[in-house]
Amino acid sequence: GQQVMQIPQYQHVQEGEDFTTYCNSSTTLSNIQWYKQRPGGHPVFLIQLVKSGEVKKQKRLTFQFGEAKKNSSLHITATQTTDVGTYFCAGTGGTDSWGKLQFGAGTQVVVTP
Amino acid sequence: SQTIHQWPATLVQPVGSPLSLECTVEGTSNPNLYWYRQAAGRGLQLLFYSVGIGQISSEVPQNLSASRPQDRQFILSSKKLLLSDSGFYLCAWILNTEAFFGQGTRLTVV
């Protein structure tokens, strides 16, 4: 079945630095979504990418969907302490997995001042 | 507006006891509903999903079960809890592929 993998599992960043987290799927995705979970909280939707090669920006966050629609990345520039949390990618696959949103294991981000 | 409610927020249960977690949504009809589990420091594991009343799909064999007795109600149950059932349980409602999560139930089996 469809598997979504994320790397790295853990990211320790100095405030002000940039970092990237990557998401890879074993199958072609219909769309890819990114969520952020603050410590002790529940995941909150950030963005959805649908088109091959799509790039979207939210302030210091840049999201990219691969040309083959099997991978995605989230790049954060000038990291701030408010960026602390776990970032998950999630995707839905072909017609046989309609409605099943599969999450990656997440990248836990720790920011030091 | 649409909202999703999940309770209780925290739960401590002894091994072998039953479990019932409830999730309800408001402001929509015929939602796609999901139960996820998150072990400490881990990702989200899809447990069950439902596209309608009485329709349950199980993703992972285990001693948990799910039911959807009403359109906007999704229940996660167990007859006998195991230590390994401890975790953060999240109910989610997916609208146009975007997931909205409940506040979660932190379950500790002792």
XYZ file of N, CA and C in Angstrom:
669
model
N 0.810 -1.196 0.000
C 0.000 0.000 0.000
C 0.850 1.256 0.000
N 0.169 2.345 -0.056
C 0.855 3.635 -0.100
C 1.601 3.909 1.195
N 2.855 4.364 1.067
C 3.635 4.744 2.234
C 4.206 6.133 2.020
N 4.175 6.919 3.070
C 4.719 8.263 3.020
C 5.852 8.358 4.031
N 7.028 8.729 3.563
C 8.196 8.786 4.422
C 8.712 10.208 4.506
N 9.198 10.575 5.686
C 9.708 11.919 5.901
C 11.102 11.857 6.477
N 11.948 12.762 6.012
C 13.278 12.911 6.587
C 13.634 14.391 6.684
N 14.407 14.800 7.690
C 14.849 13.965 8.796
C 13.741 13.777 9.825
N 13.928 12.872 10.720
C 12.951 12.661 11.784
C 13.068 13.757 12.838
N 14.270 14.284 12.955
C 14.541 15.264 13.992
C 15.465 16.336 13.409
N 15.164 17.602 13.703
C 15.968 18.706 13.187
C 16.192 19.717 14.300
N 17.476 19.931 14.611
C 17.843 20.923 15.609
C 18.407 22.133 14.863
N 17.763 23.270 15.009
C 18.119 24.451 14.230
C 18.450 25.625 15.147
N 19.476 26.378 14.745
C 19.797 27.613 15.449
C 18.864 28.704 14.926
N 18.382 29.527 15.809
C 17.495 30.609 15.381
C 18.165 31.437 14.292
N 17.415 31.710 13.238
C 17.957 32.478 12.121
C 18.445 31.621 10.959
N 18.672 30.346 11.200
C 19.134 29.444 10.143
C 17.956 28.977 9.290
N 18.297 28.413 8.138
C 17.297 27.810 7.259
C 17.350 26.293 7.416
N 16.251 25.632 7.108
C 16.295 24.175 7.034
C 15.191 23.677 6.117
N 15.361 22.410 5.691
C 14.403 21.790 4.782
C 14.042 20.405 5.297
N 12.786 20.065 5.201
C 12.324 18.716 5.501
C 11.705 18.129 4.242
N 11.918 16.820 4.053
C 11.539 16.177 2.807
C 10.519 15.070 3.034
N 9.685 14.893 2.031
C 8.612 13.908 2.100
C 8.636 13.095 0.808
N 8.601 11.774 0.948
C 8.616 10.909 -0.231
C 7.534 9.856 -0.131
N 6.860 9.632 -1.242
C 5.797 8.639 -1.286
C 6.202 7.462 -2.161
N 5.726 6.292 -1.793
C 6.012 5.095 -2.587
C 5.154 5.056 -3.855
N 4.090 5.854 -3.874
C 3.200 5.889 -5.039
C 2.938 7.338 -5.442
N 2.432 7.527 -6.609
C 2.078 8.866 -7.079
C 0.906 9.400 -6.262
N 1.022 10.639 -5.866
C 0.000 11.249 -5.017
C -0.939 12.134 -5.818
N -2.188 12.165 -5.382
C -3.135 13.108 -5.969
C -2.838 14.518 -5.465
N -2.456 14.595 -4.207
C -2.109 15.886 -3.625
C -1.223 15.633 -2.413
N -0.579 16.656 -1.945
C 0.243 16.564 -0.747
C -0.136 17.719 0.164
N -0.202 17.442 1.436
C -0.542 18.470 2.411
C 0.540 18.509 3.478
N 0.627 19.671 4.113
C 1.554 19.835 5.217
C 0.792 20.325 6.442
N 1.158 19.756 7.580
C 0.534 20.107 8.849
C 1.629 20.443 9.861
N 1.247 21.268 10.849
C 2.174 21.577 11.935
C 1.490 21.220 13.256
N 2.230 20.538 14.097
C 1.726 20.171 15.416
C 2.636 20.788 16.468
N 2.093 21.723 17.216
C 2.856 22.307 18.309
C 2.918 21.306 19.453
N 3.933 21.376 20.297
C 4.044 20.432 21.424
C 2.774 20.410 22.268
N 2.228 19.215 22.474
C 1.014 19.054 23.265
C -0.265 19.331 22.513
N -0.173 19.747 21.264
C -1.366 20.104 20.504
C -1.718 19.089 19.444
N -2.655 19.461 18.588
C -3.063 18.584 17.506
C -2.579 19.183 16.183
N -2.451 18.342 15.154
C -1.975 18.862 13.862
C -2.930 19.897 13.281
N -2.332 20.924 12.698
C -3.100 21.989 12.070
C -2.664 22.113 10.628
N -3.629 22.184 9.755
C -3.372 22.265 8.319
C -2.601 23.536 7.974
N -1.556 23.371 7.148
C -0.794 24.518 6.656
C -1.132 24.829 5.210
N -1.020 23.799 4.363
C -1.163 24.060 2.936
C -1.400 22.769 2.177
N -1.935 22.887 0.971
C -2.100 21.735 0.090
C -1.517 22.069 -1.279
N -0.809 21.108 -1.855
C -0.275 21.233 -3.209
C -0.927 20.160 -4.059
N -1.297 20.520 -5.265
C -2.031 19.609 -6.131
C -1.326 19.380 -7.469
N -0.738 20.421 -8.010
C -0.175 20.331 -9.358
C 1.276 19.886 -9.338
N 1.656 19.171 -10.364
C 3.032 18.738 -10.529
C 3.953 19.949 -10.583
N 5.027 19.945 -9.761
C 5.976 21.040 -9.754
C 5.508 22.298 -9.047
N 4.375 22.220 -8.387
C 3.807 23.410 -7.745
C 4.679 23.898 -6.599
N 4.773 25.215 -6.487
C 5.496 25.855 -5.396
C 4.576 26.895 -4.764
N 4.464 26.821 -3.439
C 3.661 27.810 -2.726
C 4.460 28.364 -1.559
N 4.202 29.634 -1.244
C 4.913 30.264 -0.141
C 3.938 30.810 0.890
N 4.335 30.674 2.150
C 3.610 31.291 3.251
C 4.655 31.985 4.102
N 4.834 33.264 3.875
C 5.834 34.035 4.620
C 7.201 33.372 4.502
N 7.743 32.812 5.570
C 9.073 32.228 5.523
C 9.047 30.748 5.136
N 7.880 30.205 4.850
C 7.758 28.792 4.503
C 7.546 28.642 3.003
N 8.333 27.765 2.380
C 8.182 27.469 0.963
C 7.912 25.981 0.794
N 6.821 25.663 0.121
C 6.397 24.286 -0.093
C 6.542 23.961 -1.576
N 7.024 22.742 -1.846
C 7.210 22.348 -3.239
C 6.689 20.932 -3.448
N 6.050 20.708 -4.572
C 5.553 19.392 -4.963
C 6.369 18.948 -6.159
N 6.895 17.731 -6.117
C 7.773 17.264 -7.165
C 7.072 17.074 -8.502
N 7.880 17.052 -9.557
C 7.335 16.909 -10.905
C 6.587 15.589 -11.071
N 7.090 14.536 -10.434
C 6.457 13.227 -10.543
C 5.342 13.039 -9.521
N 5.110 14.045 -8.703
C 4.075 14.006 -7.659
C 4.293 12.834 -6.703
N 5.571 12.571 -6.401
C 5.894 11.524 -5.430
C 6.736 12.067 -4.280
N 7.085 13.340 -4.360
C 7.861 13.906 -3.267
C 7.517 15.375 -3.081
N 7.859 15.861 -1.897
C 7.562 17.242 -1.554
C 8.589 17.718 -0.545
N 8.705 19.024 -0.437
C 9.621 19.578 0.549
C 9.022 20.821 1.186
N 9.478 21.067 2.403
C 9.116 22.280 3.133
C 10.415 22.945 3.551
N 10.603 24.169 3.112
C 11.815 24.921 3.439
C 11.430 26.112 4.297
N 12.088 26.264 5.422
C 11.832 27.403 6.315
C 13.086 28.262 6.369
N 12.935 29.524 6.082
C 14.066 30.444 6.134
C 14.022 31.244 7.437
N 15.199 31.626 7.899
C 15.331 32.471 9.092
C 14.451 31.942 10.234
N 14.738 30.717 10.647
C 13.930 30.039 11.648
C 13.750 30.874 12.908
N 12.546 30.852 13.435
C 12.233 31.542 14.685
C 11.771 30.524 15.724
N 11.776 30.927 16.986
C 11.363 29.997 18.054
C 9.905 29.572 17.894
N 9.121 30.389 17.219
C 7.721 30.034 16.983
C 7.567 28.894 15.973
N 8.655 28.533 15.306
C 8.608 27.430 14.335
C 8.733 26.069 15.005
N 8.945 26.064 16.316
C 9.070 24.798 17.044
C 7.808 23.957 16.870
N 8.015 22.663 16.657
C 6.881 21.757 16.509
C 7.261 20.599 15.605
N 6.273 19.793 15.298
C 6.480 18.685 14.378
C 5.715 18.960 13.097
N 6.405 18.836 11.984
C 5.821 19.107 10.678
C 5.553 17.768 9.979
N 4.318 17.589 9.586
C 3.910 16.365 8.913
C 3.518 16.661 7.470
N 3.909 15.759 6.591
C 3.317 15.762 5.268
C 2.287 14.644 5.231
N 1.312 14.800 4.358
C 0.263 13.795 4.231
C -0.230 13.811 2.802
N -0.567 12.639 2.305
C -1.012 12.579 0.929
C -2.107 11.562 0.707
N -2.832 11.789 -0.364
C -3.803 10.807 -0.824
C -3.325 10.296 -2.179
N -3.568 9.007 -2.398
C -3.010 8.385 -3.584
C -4.013 8.225 -4.698
N -3.965 7.047 -5.373
C -4.824 6.813 -6.522
C -6.241 6.480 -6.128
N -7.022 6.030 -7.079
C -8.444 5.811 -6.849
C -8.702 4.724 -5.818
N -7.770 3.797 -5.656
C -8.017 2.722 -4.695
C -7.810 3.163 -3.264
N -7.271 4.353 -3.058
C -7.060 4.848 -1.701
C -7.775 6.175 -1.487
N -8.849 6.391 -2.239
C -9.595 7.650 -2.108
C -10.026 7.856 -0.682
N -9.778 9.066 -0.197
C -10.193 9.423 1.144
C -9.211 9.034 2.225
N -8.245 8.190 1.942
C -7.302 7.783 2.972
C -6.116 8.729 2.968
N -6.034 9.544 3.987
C -4.946 10.494 4.092
C -3.852 9.851 4.922
N -2.717 9.549 4.278
C -1.611 8.890 4.953
C -0.570 9.922 5.354
N -0.200 9.900 6.622
C 0.772 10.852 7.141
C 2.167 10.256 7.180
N 3.148 11.108 6.961
C 4.512 10.730 7.224
C 4.755 10.734 8.722
N 5.946 10.290 9.130
C 6.262 10.184 10.555
C 6.538 11.542 11.194
N 6.733 12.557 10.353
C 6.943 13.897 10.878
C 8.405 14.247 11.087
N 8.673 15.535 11.033
C 9.988 16.063 11.384
C 9.813 16.933 12.614
N 10.436 16.528 13.700
C 10.352 17.300 14.943
C 11.429 18.371 14.912
N 11.010 19.618 15.018
C 11.929 20.747 14.910
C 12.120 21.402 16.274
N 13.370 21.537 16.655
C 13.726 22.226 17.895
C 14.566 23.428 17.504
N 14.240 24.583 18.014
C 14.945 25.814 17.683
C 15.610 26.361 18.940
N 16.893 26.619 18.825
C 17.608 27.200 19.958
C 17.913 28.674 19.674
N 17.704 29.530 20.662
C 17.910 30.970 20.456
C 19.377 31.308 20.196
N -20.484 27.255 11.046
C -19.182 26.737 10.665
C -19.033 25.307 11.178
N -18.078 24.612 10.559
C -17.888 23.216 10.921
C -16.938 23.100 12.105
N -17.283 22.235 13.041
C -16.410 21.989 14.179
C -16.370 20.498 14.465
N -15.311 20.095 15.142
C -15.157 18.695 15.503
C -14.860 18.613 16.988
N -15.562 17.754 17.682
C -15.414 17.613 19.120
C -14.938 16.202 19.440
N -14.054 16.133 20.396
C -13.505 14.845 20.790
C -13.355 14.844 22.307
N -13.750 13.754 22.924
C -13.592 13.653 24.381
C -13.459 12.202 24.802
N -12.852 11.974 26.012
C -12.296 12.995 26.895
C -10.923 13.477 26.420
N -10.391 14.476 27.054
C -9.074 15.005 26.683
C -7.960 14.106 27.204
N -8.126 13.603 28.388
C -7.143 12.675 28.949
C -7.868 11.513 29.604
N -7.180 10.380 29.632
C -7.795 9.178 30.177
C -6.703 8.251 30.681
N -6.866 7.756 31.896
C -5.962 6.758 32.445
C -6.798 5.525 32.737
N -6.434 4.427 32.100
C -7.228 3.202 32.223
C -6.328 2.029 32.575
N -6.820 1.101 33.384
C -6.015 -0.091 33.686
C -6.036 -1.079 32.524
N -4.988 -1.875 32.462
C -4.924 -2.941 31.462
C -6.145 -3.849 31.616
N -6.737 -4.218 30.487
C -7.876 -5.112 30.518
C -9.224 -4.423 30.610
N -9.207 -3.112 30.816
C -10.477 -2.388 30.918
C -10.968 -2.001 29.528
N -12.264 -1.692 29.395
C -12.780 -1.294 28.090
C -12.495 0.176 27.807
N -12.678 0.535 26.539
C -12.422 1.911 26.112
C -13.533 2.373 25.184
N -13.905 3.627 25.339
C -14.824 4.242 24.390
C -14.469 5.710 24.250
N -14.029 6.085 23.059
C -13.730 7.479 22.747
C -14.726 7.949 21.705
N -15.238 9.150 21.917
C -16.273 9.638 21.016
C -15.835 10.896 20.269
N -16.271 10.975 19.063
C -15.966 12.112 18.202
C -17.241 12.515 17.472
N -17.547 13.804 17.505
C -18.709 14.275 16.762
C -18.324 15.520 15.968
N -18.983 15.687 14.846
C -18.746 16.875 14.033
C -20.051 17.639 13.907
N -19.907 18.931 13.719
C -21.071 19.799 13.558
C -20.892 20.654 12.315
N -22.018 21.012 11.721
C -21.956 21.946 10.610
C -21.728 21.317 9.255
N -21.861 19.990 9.178
C -21.685 19.327 7.903
C -22.488 18.031 7.906
N -22.635 17.450 6.752
C -23.324 16.162 6.679
C -22.479 15.197 5.843
N -22.610 13.917 6.179
C -21.886 12.851 5.495
C -20.378 13.120 5.415
N -19.757 13.455 6.539
C -18.311 13.707 6.502
C -17.511 12.407 6.439
N -16.304 12.483 5.901
C -15.349 11.376 6.002
C -14.633 11.529 7.339
N -14.716 10.506 8.167
C -14.154 10.587 9.511
C -13.043 9.574 9.699
N -12.064 9.927 10.511
C -10.858 9.128 10.690
C -10.454 9.067 12.162
N -9.863 7.941 12.538
C -9.182 7.836 13.824
C -7.695 7.588 13.552
N -6.860 8.429 14.172
C -5.419 8.262 14.108
C -4.895 8.046 15.525
N -3.759 7.375 15.608
C -3.067 7.247 16.884
C -1.634 7.749 16.700
N -1.186 8.468 17.704
C 0.183 8.978 17.694
C 0.867 8.519 18.965
N 1.865 7.625 18.817
C 2.661 7.218 19.960
C 3.596 8.372 20.316
N 4.086 8.382 21.538
C 4.916 9.484 22.023
C 6.090 9.731 21.079
N 6.187 10.964 20.580
C 7.293 11.334 19.709
C 7.269 10.684 18.332
N 6.120 10.145 17.962
C 6.047 9.446 16.676
C 5.036 10.115 15.749
N 4.896 9.519 14.562
C 3.967 10.054 13.582
C 2.547 9.600 13.813
N 1.696 9.902 12.841
C 0.271 9.589 12.931
C -0.011 8.276 12.211
N -0.574 7.353 12.936
C -0.922 6.059 12.364
C -2.423 6.009 12.123
N -2.812 5.797 10.884
C -4.234 5.707 10.552
C -4.797 4.389 11.078
N -5.836 4.476 11.900
C -6.445 3.290 12.480
C -7.712 2.876 11.722
N -8.629 3.792 11.611
C -9.911 3.524 10.962
C -10.349 4.753 10.177
N -11.125 4.496 9.124
C -11.784 5.611 8.473
C -13.176 5.168 8.043
N -14.039 6.164 7.902
C -15.438 5.878 7.591
C -15.967 6.922 6.620
N -16.598 6.442 5.563
C -17.171 7.356 4.572
C -18.682 7.478 4.720
N -19.262 6.743 5.690
C -20.700 6.846 5.903
C -21.153 5.998 7.075
N -22.415 6.129 7.439
C -22.976 5.376 8.559
C -22.773 3.884 8.349
N -22.234 3.238 9.382
C -22.032 1.799 9.335
C -20.892 1.329 8.453
N -20.195 2.267 7.802
C -19.091 1.903 6.908
C -17.764 2.199 7.589
N -17.060 1.138 7.943
C -15.789 1.276 8.646
C -14.721 0.492 7.894
N -13.591 1.134 7.679
C -12.437 0.449 7.097
C -11.313 0.474 8.118
N -10.729 -0.701 8.329
C -9.657 -0.828 9.307
C -8.325 -0.876 8.584
N -7.385 -0.100 9.093
C -6.067 -0.060 8.472
C -5.058 -0.949 9.160
N -5.211 -1.132 10.459
C -4.213 -1.870 11.229
C -4.913 -2.895 12.115
N -4.589 -4.184 11.966
C -5.201 -5.200 12.845
C -4.793 -4.968 14.292
N -5.741 -4.969 15.194
C -5.423 -4.706 16.590
C -6.658 -5.001 17.420
N -6.584 -4.729 18.687
C -7.739 -4.997 19.548
C -8.652 -3.792 19.667
N -8.561 -2.874 18.724
C -9.458 -1.731 18.703
C -10.523 -1.931 17.637
N -11.639 -1.275 17.814
C -12.693 -1.296 16.802
C -13.305 0.088 16.711
N -14.000 0.331 15.635
C -14.643 1.632 15.449
C -16.071 1.413 14.981
N -16.911 2.380 15.294
C -18.297 2.309 14.840
C -18.772 3.702 14.467
N -19.729 3.734 13.577
C -20.320 5.006 13.164
C -21.830 4.848 13.214
N -22.390 5.034 14.404
C -23.832 4.832 14.568
C -24.689 5.941 13.965
N -24.118 7.119 13.861
C -24.829 8.251 13.268
C -23.914 8.958 12.275
N -24.500 9.758 11.432
C -23.740 10.417 10.358
C -22.554 11.209 10.880
N -22.736 11.897 12.003
C -21.690 12.783 12.488
C -21.066 12.302 13.796
N -21.124 10.998 14.027
C -20.573 10.428 15.242
C -19.672 9.252 14.904
N -18.483 9.265 15.480
C -17.499 8.229 15.215
C -16.927 7.798 16.551
N -16.974 6.496 16.839
C -16.583 5.994 18.142
C -15.444 4.989 18.006
N -14.462 5.120 18.855
C -13.347 4.178 18.918
C -13.484 3.384 20.211
N -13.393 2.051 20.101
C -13.649 1.202 21.266
C -12.616 0.099 21.393
N -12.562 -0.427 22.593
C -11.795 -1.634 22.854
C -12.476 -2.402 23.976
N -12.456 -3.703 23.894
C -13.050 -4.510 24.963
C -12.063 -4.697 26.100
N -10.768 -4.819 25.731
C -9.736 -5.014 26.746
C -8.477 -4.286 26.332
N -8.137 -3.231 27.040
C -6.973 -2.430 26.691
C -5.663 -3.142 27.004
N -4.671 -2.879 26.155
C -3.312 -3.360 26.354
C -2.416 -2.178 26.685
N -1.276 -2.454 27.287
C -0.317 -1.379 27.564
C 0.067 -0.653 26.280
N 0.193 -1.408 25.216
C 0.615 -0.835 23.928
C -0.447 0.062 23.300
N -1.631 0.114 23.889
C -2.676 1.001 23.360
C -2.496 2.437 23.836
N -1.555 2.675 24.707
C -1.302 4.048 25.168
C -0.882 4.918 23.995
N -1.343 6.160 24.014
C -0.978 7.075 22.940
C -1.941 8.242 22.874
N -1.734 9.046 21.870
C -2.565 10.228 21.633
C -3.488 9.893 20.474
N -4.789 9.841 20.743
C -5.769 9.458 19.740
C -6.435 10.704 19.172
N -6.430 10.773 17.874
C -6.964 11.947 17.195
C -8.064 11.552 16.231
N -9.174 12.238 16.358
C -10.252 12.080 15.402
C -10.093 13.184 14.365
N -10.341 12.872 13.136
C -10.206 13.876 12.084
C -11.369 13.787 11.119
N -11.702 14.929 10.603
C -12.731 15.038 9.589
C -12.065 15.630 8.355
N -12.273 14.994 7.230
C -11.600 15.447 6.021
C -12.611 16.025 5.051
N -12.389 17.272 4.711
C -13.246 17.996 3.789
C -12.388 18.442 2.620
N -12.748 17.998 1.432
C -11.977 18.346 0.232
C -10.493 18.036 0.417
N -10.211 16.911 1.019
C -8.865 16.360 1.292
C -8.127 17.064 2.428
N -8.614 18.181 2.954
C -7.973 18.827 4.090
C -8.514 18.236 5.378
N -7.621 17.898 6.304
C -8.009 17.269 7.561
C -8.135 18.298 8.679
N -9.227 18.197 9.420
C -9.441 19.006 10.609
C -9.449 18.044 11.794
N -8.593 18.310 12.754
C -8.436 17.399 13.866
C -9.178 17.881 15.104
N -9.650 16.896 15.889
C -10.138 17.206 17.209
C -8.954 17.487 18.122
N -9.274 17.827 19.354
C -8.219 18.191 20.296
C -7.407 16.986 20.752
N -7.924 15.794 20.519
C -7.173 14.592 20.865
C -7.479 14.077 22.254
N -7.271 12.780 22.441
C -7.393 12.142 23.752
C -6.067 11.480 24.074
N -5.500 11.912 25.192
C -4.232 11.298 25.619
C -4.570 10.129 26.527
N -4.363 8.909 26.022
C -4.702 7.692 26.758
C -3.451 7.065 27.345
N -3.505 6.801 28.629
C -2.428 6.081 29.304
C -3.009 4.808 29.890
N -2.476 3.690 29.471
C -2.918 2.402 30.002
C -1.900 1.965 31.045
N -2.388 1.693 32.241
C -1.465 1.376 33.346
C -1.689 -0.050 33.870
